[in-house]
PDB file of C-alpha atoms in Angstrom:
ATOM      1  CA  UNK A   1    -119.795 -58.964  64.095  1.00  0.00           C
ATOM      2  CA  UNK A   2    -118.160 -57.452  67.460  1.00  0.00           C
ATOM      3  CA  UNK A   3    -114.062 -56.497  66.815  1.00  0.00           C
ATOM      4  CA  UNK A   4    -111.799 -58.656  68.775  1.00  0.00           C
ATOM      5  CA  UNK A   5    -111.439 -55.275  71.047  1.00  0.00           C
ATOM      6  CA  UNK A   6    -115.006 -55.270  72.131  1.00  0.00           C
ATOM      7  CA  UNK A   7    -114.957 -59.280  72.434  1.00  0.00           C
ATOM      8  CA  UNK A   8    -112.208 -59.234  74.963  1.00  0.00           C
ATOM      9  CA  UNK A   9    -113.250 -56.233  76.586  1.00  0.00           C
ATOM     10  CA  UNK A  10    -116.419 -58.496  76.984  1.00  0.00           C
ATOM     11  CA  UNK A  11    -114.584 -61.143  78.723  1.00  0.00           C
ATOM     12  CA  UNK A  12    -112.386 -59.117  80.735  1.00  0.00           C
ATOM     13  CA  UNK A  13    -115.464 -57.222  82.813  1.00  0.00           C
ATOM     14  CA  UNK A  14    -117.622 -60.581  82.765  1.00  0.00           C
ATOM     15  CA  UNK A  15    -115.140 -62.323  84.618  1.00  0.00           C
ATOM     16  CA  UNK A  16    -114.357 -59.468  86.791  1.00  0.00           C
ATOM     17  CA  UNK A  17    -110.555 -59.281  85.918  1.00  0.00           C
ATOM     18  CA  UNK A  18    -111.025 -55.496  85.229  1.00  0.00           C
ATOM     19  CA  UNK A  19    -112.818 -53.589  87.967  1.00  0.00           C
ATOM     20  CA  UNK A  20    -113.992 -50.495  87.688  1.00  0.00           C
ATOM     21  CA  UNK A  21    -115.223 -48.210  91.142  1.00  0.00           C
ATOM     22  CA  UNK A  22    -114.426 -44.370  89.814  1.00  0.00           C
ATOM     23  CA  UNK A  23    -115.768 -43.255  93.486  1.00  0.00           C
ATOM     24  CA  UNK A  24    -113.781 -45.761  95.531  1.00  0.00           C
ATOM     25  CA  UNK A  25    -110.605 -45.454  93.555  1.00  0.00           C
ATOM     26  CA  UNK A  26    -107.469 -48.372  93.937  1.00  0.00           C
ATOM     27  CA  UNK A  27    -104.094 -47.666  94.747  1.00  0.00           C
ATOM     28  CA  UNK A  28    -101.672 -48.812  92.510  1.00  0.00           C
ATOM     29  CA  UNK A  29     -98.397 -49.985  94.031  1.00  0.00           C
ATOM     30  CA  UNK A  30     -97.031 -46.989  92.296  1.00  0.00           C
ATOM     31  CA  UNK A  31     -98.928 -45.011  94.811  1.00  0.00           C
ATOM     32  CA  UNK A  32    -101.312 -44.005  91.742  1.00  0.00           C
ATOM     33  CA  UNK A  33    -105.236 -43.673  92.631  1.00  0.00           C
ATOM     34  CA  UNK A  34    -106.829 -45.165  89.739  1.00  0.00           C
ATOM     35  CA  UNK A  35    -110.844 -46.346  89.259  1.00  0.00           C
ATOM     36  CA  UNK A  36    -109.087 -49.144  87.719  1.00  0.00           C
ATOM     37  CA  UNK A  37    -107.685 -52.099  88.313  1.00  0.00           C
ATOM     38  CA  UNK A  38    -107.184 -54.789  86.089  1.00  0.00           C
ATOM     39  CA  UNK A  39    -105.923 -58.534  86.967  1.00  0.00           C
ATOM     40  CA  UNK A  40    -105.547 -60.768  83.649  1.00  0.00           C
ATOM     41  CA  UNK A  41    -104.599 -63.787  85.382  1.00  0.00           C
ATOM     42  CA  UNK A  42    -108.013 -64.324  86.653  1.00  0.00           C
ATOM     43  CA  UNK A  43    -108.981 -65.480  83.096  1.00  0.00           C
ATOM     44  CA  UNK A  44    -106.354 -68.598  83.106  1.00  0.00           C
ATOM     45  CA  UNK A  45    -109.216 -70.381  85.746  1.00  0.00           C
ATOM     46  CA  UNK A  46    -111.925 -70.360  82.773  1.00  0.00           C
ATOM     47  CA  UNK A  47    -111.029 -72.297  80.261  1.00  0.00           C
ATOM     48  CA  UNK A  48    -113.455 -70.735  77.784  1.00  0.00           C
ATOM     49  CA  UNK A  49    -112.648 -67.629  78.172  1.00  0.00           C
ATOM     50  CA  UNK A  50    -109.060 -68.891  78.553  1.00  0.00           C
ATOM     51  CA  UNK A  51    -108.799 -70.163  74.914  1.00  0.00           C
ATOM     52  CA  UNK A  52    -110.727 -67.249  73.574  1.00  0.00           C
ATOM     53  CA  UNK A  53    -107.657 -65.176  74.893  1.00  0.00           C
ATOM     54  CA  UNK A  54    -104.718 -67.192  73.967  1.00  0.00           C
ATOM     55  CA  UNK A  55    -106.008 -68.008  70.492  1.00  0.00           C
ATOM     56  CA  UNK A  56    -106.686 -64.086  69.841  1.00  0.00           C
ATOM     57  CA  UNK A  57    -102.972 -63.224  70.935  1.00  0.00           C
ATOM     58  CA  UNK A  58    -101.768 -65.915  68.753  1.00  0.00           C
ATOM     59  CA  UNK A  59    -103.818 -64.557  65.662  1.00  0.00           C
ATOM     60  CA  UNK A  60    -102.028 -61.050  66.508  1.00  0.00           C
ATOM     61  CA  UNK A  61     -98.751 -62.472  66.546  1.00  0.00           C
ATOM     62  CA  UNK A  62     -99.221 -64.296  63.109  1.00  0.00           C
ATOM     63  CA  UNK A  63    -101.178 -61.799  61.700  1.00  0.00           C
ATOM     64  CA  UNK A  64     -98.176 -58.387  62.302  1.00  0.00           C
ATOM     65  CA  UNK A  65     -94.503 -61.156  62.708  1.00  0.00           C
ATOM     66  CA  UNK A  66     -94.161 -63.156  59.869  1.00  0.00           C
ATOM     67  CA  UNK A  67     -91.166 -64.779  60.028  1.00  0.00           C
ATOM     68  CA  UNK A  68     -89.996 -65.589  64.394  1.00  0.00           C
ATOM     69  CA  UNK A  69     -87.858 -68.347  65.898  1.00  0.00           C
ATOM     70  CA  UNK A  70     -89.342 -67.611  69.378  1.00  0.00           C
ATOM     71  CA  UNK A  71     -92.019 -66.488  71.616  1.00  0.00           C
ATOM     72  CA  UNK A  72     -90.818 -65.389  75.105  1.00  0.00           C
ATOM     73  CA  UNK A  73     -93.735 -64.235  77.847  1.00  0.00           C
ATOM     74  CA  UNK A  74     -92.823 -61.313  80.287  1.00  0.00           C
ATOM     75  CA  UNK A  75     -92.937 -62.837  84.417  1.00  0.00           C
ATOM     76  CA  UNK A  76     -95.048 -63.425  85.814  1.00  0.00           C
ATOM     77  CA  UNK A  77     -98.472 -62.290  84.448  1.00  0.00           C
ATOM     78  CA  UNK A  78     -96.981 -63.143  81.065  1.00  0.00           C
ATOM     79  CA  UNK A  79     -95.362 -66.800  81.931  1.00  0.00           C
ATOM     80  CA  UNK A  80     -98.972 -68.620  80.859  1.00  0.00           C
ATOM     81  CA  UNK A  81    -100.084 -66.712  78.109  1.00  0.00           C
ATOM     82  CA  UNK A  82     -96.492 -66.850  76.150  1.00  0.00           C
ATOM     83  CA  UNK A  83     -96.420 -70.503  76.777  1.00  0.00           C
ATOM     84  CA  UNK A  84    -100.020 -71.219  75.217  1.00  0.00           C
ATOM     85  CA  UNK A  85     -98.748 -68.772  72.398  1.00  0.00           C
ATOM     86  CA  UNK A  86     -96.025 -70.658  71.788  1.00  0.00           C
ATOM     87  CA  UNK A  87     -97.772 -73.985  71.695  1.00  0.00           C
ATOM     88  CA  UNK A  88    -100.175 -73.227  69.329  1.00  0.00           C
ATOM     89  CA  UNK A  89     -98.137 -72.101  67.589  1.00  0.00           C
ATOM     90  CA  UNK A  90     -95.051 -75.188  67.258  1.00  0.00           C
ATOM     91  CA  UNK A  91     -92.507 -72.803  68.699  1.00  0.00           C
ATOM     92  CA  UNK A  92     -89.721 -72.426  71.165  1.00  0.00           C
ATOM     93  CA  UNK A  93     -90.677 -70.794  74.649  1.00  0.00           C
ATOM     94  CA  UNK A  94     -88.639 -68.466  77.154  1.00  0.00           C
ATOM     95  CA  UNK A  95     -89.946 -65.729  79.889  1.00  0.00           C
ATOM     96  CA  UNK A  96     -88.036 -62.919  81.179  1.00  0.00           C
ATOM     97  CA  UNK A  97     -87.843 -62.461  84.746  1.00  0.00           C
ATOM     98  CA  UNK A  98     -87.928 -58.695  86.112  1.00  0.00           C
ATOM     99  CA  UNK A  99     -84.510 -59.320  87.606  1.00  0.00           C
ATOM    100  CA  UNK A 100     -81.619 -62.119  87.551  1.00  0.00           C
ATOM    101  CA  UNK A 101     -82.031 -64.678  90.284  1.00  0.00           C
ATOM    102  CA  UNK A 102     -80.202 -64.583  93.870  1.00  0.00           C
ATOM    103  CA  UNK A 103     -79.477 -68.476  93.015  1.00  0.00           C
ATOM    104  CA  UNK A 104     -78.386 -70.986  90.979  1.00  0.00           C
ATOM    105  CA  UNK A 105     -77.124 -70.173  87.892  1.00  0.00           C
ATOM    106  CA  UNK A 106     -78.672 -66.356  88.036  1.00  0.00           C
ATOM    107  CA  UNK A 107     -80.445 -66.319  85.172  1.00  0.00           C
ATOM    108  CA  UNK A 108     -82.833 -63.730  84.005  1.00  0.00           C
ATOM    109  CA  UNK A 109     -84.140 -65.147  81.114  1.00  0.00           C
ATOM    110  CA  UNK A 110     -85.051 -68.850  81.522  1.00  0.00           C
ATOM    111  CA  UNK A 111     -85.315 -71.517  78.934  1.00  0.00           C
ATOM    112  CA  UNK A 112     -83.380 -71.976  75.710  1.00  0.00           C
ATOM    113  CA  UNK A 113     -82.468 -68.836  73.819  1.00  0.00           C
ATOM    114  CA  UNK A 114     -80.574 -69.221  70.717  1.00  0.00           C
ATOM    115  CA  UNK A 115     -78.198 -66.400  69.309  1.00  0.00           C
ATOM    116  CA  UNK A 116     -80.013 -63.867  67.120  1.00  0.00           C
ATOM    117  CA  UNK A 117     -83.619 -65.331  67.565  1.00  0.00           C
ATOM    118  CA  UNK A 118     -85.721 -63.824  66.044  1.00  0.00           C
ATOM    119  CA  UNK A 119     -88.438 -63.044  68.984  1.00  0.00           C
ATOM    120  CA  UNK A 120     -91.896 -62.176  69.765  1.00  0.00           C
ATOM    121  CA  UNK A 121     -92.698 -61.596  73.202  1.00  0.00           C
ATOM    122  CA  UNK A 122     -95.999 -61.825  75.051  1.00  0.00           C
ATOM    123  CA  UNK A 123     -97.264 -59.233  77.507  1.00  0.00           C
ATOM    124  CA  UNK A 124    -100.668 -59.408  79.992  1.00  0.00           C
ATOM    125  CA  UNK A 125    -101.081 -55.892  80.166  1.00  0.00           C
ATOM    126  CA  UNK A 126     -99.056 -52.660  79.062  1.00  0.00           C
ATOM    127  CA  UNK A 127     -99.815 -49.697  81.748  1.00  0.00           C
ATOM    128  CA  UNK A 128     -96.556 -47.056  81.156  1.00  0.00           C
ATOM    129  CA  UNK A 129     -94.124 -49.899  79.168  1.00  0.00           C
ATOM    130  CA  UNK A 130     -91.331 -49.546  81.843  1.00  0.00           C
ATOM    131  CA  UNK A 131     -91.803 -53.312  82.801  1.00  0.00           C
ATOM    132  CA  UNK A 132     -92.395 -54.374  79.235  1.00  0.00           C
ATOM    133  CA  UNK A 133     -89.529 -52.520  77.458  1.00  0.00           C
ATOM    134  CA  UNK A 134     -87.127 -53.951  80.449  1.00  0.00           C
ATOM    135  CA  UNK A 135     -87.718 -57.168  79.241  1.00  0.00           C
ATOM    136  CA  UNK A 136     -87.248 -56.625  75.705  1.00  0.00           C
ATOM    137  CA  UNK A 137     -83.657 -54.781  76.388  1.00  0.00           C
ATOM    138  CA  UNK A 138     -82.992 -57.990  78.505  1.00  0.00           C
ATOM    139  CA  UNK A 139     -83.733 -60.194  75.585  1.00  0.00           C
ATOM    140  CA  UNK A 140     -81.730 -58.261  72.969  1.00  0.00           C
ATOM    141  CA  UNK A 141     -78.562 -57.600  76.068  1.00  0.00           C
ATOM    142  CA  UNK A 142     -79.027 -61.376  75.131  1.00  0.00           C
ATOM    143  CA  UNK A 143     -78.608 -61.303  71.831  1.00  0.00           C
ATOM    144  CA  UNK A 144     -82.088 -61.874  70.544  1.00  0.00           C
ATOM    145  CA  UNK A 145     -83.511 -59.511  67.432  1.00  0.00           C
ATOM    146  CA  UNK A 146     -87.047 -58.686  69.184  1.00  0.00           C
ATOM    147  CA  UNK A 147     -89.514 -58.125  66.402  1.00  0.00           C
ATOM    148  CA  UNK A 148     -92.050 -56.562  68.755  1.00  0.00           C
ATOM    149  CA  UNK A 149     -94.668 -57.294  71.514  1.00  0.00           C
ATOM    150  CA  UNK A 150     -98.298 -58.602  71.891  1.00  0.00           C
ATOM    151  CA  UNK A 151     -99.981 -58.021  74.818  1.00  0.00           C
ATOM    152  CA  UNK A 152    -103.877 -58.427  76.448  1.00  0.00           C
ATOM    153  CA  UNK A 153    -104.824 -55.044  77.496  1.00  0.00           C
ATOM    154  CA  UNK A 154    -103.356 -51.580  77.207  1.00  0.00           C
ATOM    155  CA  UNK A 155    -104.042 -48.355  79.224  1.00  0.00           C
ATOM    156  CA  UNK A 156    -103.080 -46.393  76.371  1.00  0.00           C
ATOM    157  CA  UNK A 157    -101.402 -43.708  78.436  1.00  0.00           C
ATOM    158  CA  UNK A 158     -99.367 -41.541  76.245  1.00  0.00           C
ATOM    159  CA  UNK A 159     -96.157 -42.043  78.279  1.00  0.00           C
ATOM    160  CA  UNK A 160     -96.287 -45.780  77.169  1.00  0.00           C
ATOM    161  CA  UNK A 161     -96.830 -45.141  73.899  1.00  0.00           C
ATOM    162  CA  UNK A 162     -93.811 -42.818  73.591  1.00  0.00           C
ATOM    163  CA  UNK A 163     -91.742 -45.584  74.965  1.00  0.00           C
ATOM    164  CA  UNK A 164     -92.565 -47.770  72.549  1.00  0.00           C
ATOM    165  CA  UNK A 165     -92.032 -45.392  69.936  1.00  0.00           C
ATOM    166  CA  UNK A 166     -88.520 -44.256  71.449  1.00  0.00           C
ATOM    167  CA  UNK A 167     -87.649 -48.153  72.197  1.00  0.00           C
ATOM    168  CA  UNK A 168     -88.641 -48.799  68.318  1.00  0.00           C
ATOM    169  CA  UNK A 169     -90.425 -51.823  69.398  1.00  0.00           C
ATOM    170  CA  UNK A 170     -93.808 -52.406  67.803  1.00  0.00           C
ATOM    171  CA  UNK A 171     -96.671 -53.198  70.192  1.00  0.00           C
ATOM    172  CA  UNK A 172    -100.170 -55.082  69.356  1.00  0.00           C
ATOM    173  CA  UNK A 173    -102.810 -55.437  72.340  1.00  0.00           C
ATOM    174  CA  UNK A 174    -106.084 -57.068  72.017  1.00  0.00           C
ATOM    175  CA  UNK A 175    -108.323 -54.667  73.572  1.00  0.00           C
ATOM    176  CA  UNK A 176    -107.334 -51.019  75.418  1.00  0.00           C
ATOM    177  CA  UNK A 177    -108.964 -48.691  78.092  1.00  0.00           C
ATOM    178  CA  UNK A 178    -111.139 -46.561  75.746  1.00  0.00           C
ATOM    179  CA  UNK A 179    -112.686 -49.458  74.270  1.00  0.00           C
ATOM    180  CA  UNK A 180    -113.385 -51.206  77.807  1.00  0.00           C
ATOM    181  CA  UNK A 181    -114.970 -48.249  78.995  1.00  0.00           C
ATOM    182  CA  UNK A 182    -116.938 -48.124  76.251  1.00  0.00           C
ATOM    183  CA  UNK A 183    -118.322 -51.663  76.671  1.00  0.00           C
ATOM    184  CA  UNK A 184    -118.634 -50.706  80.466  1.00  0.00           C
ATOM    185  CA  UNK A 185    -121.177 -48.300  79.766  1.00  0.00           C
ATOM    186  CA  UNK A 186    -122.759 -50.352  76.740  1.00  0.00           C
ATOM    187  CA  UNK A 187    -123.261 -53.089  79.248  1.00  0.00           C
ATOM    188  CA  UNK A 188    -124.236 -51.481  82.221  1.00  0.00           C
ATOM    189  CA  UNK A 189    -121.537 -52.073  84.042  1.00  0.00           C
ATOM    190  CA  UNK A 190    -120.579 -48.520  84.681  1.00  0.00           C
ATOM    191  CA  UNK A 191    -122.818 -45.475  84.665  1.00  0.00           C
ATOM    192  CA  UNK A 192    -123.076 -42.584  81.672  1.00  0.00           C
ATOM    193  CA  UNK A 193    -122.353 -40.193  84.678  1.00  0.00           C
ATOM    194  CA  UNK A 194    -118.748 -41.841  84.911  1.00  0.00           C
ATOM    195  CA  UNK A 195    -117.432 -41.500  81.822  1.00  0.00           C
ATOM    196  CA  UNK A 196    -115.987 -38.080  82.068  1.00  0.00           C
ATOM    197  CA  UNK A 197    -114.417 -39.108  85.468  1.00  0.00           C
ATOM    198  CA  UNK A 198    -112.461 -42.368  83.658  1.00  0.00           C
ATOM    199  CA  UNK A 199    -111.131 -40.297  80.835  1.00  0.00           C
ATOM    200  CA  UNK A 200    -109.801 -37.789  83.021  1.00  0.00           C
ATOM    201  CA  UNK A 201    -107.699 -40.332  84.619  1.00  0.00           C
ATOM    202  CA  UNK A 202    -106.609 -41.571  81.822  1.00  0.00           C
ATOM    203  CA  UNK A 203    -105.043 -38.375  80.535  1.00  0.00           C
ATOM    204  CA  UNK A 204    -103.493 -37.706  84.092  1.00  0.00           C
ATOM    205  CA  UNK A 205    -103.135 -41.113  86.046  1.00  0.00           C
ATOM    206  CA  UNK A 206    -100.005 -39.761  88.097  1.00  0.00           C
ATOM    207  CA  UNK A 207    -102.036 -36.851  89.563  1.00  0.00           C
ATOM    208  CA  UNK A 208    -105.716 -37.873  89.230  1.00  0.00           C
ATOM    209  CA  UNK A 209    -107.204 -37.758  93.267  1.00  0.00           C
ATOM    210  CA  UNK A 210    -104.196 -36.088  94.582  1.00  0.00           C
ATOM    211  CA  UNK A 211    -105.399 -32.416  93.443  1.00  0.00           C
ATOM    212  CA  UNK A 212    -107.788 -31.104  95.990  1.00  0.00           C
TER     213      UNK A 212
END
């Protein structure tokens, strides 16, 4: 039987939410080049795949955070994921925006968060944790106890992983770049000949196809 890793890699390059073009690279909003690009919320329009996704992150929450009051989904890419999460699993829901509002009340987190929840939160994708690790120092500024994060897909670069480790927040993700390239290649979907290229990038993703 396929690990969950290669299952939603699967998904992810069937549907075309991760694109890979290592000789027509992207540019990240960073300012990055990457031959990556990856765009989870084109899953939530296929229902099958849909539930395949949501009912994976919900086994990873309940299978590394025993005991939680809350699940609370990062915005936006999170917002839908969390909120399935939660539902399945009979609990209380609440997403983080990346900033208080201009209006209203000026909220940053929205919904009902009790005092010393005990929280999971929900995360589409993990590329260096600044985003991520914002919201859980939101949540606990709050006064939640976060017991840690779940999150889609991961670019396992090593400056995330630090921040994690230096935040002391645990992190879970269903599949992560060096088992989607793998599947790439399994599949077809990339050629042998790119491999070297993609790890590269990987390793160096702030200077890959800036050095001439």
């Amino acid at each position: 039987m396929d690990s969950i890793e290669k299952i939603v890699a699967r998904q992810l390059l069937g549907l075309k939410a991760v694109k890979l073009n290592p000789e027509n690279p992207f540019t990240w909003a960073s300012g990055w080049k990457s031959p990556i690009y990856c765009d989870n919320r084109k899953i939530l329009s296929y229902p099958e795949s849909r539930k395949i996704i949501y009912k994976s992150l919900q086994r990873l929450v309940e299978q590394n955070f025993k005991d939680f009051d809350c699940i609370a989904g990062v915005a936006t890419g999170a917002i839908a994921w969390g909120a399935y999460v939660a539902e399945e699993l009979g609990k209380p829901f609440v997403y983080v925006r990346p900033k208080p509002k201009d209006h209203g009340t000026g909220a940053q987190i929205e919904g009902e968060l009790p005092q010393g929840a005990r929280v999971v939160v929900v995360e589409d994708l993990i590329s260096t944790g600044g985003s991520s690790l914002s919201a859980v120092a939101c949540l606990e500024k709050n006064g939640a106890n976060v017991l840690g994060m779940v999150a889609i897909f991961s670019y396992n670069f090593d400056k995330s992983r630090y921040a994690f480790e230096n935040a002391n927040c645990e992190l879970h993700t269903l599949t992560n770049y060096n088992a989607l390239i793998e599947e790439a290649v399994a599949c077809n979907y990339i050629d042998q000949s790119h491999l070297e290229t993609l790890k590269e990038w990987r390793i160096s993703p702030d200077t890959w196809g800036t050095v001439k």
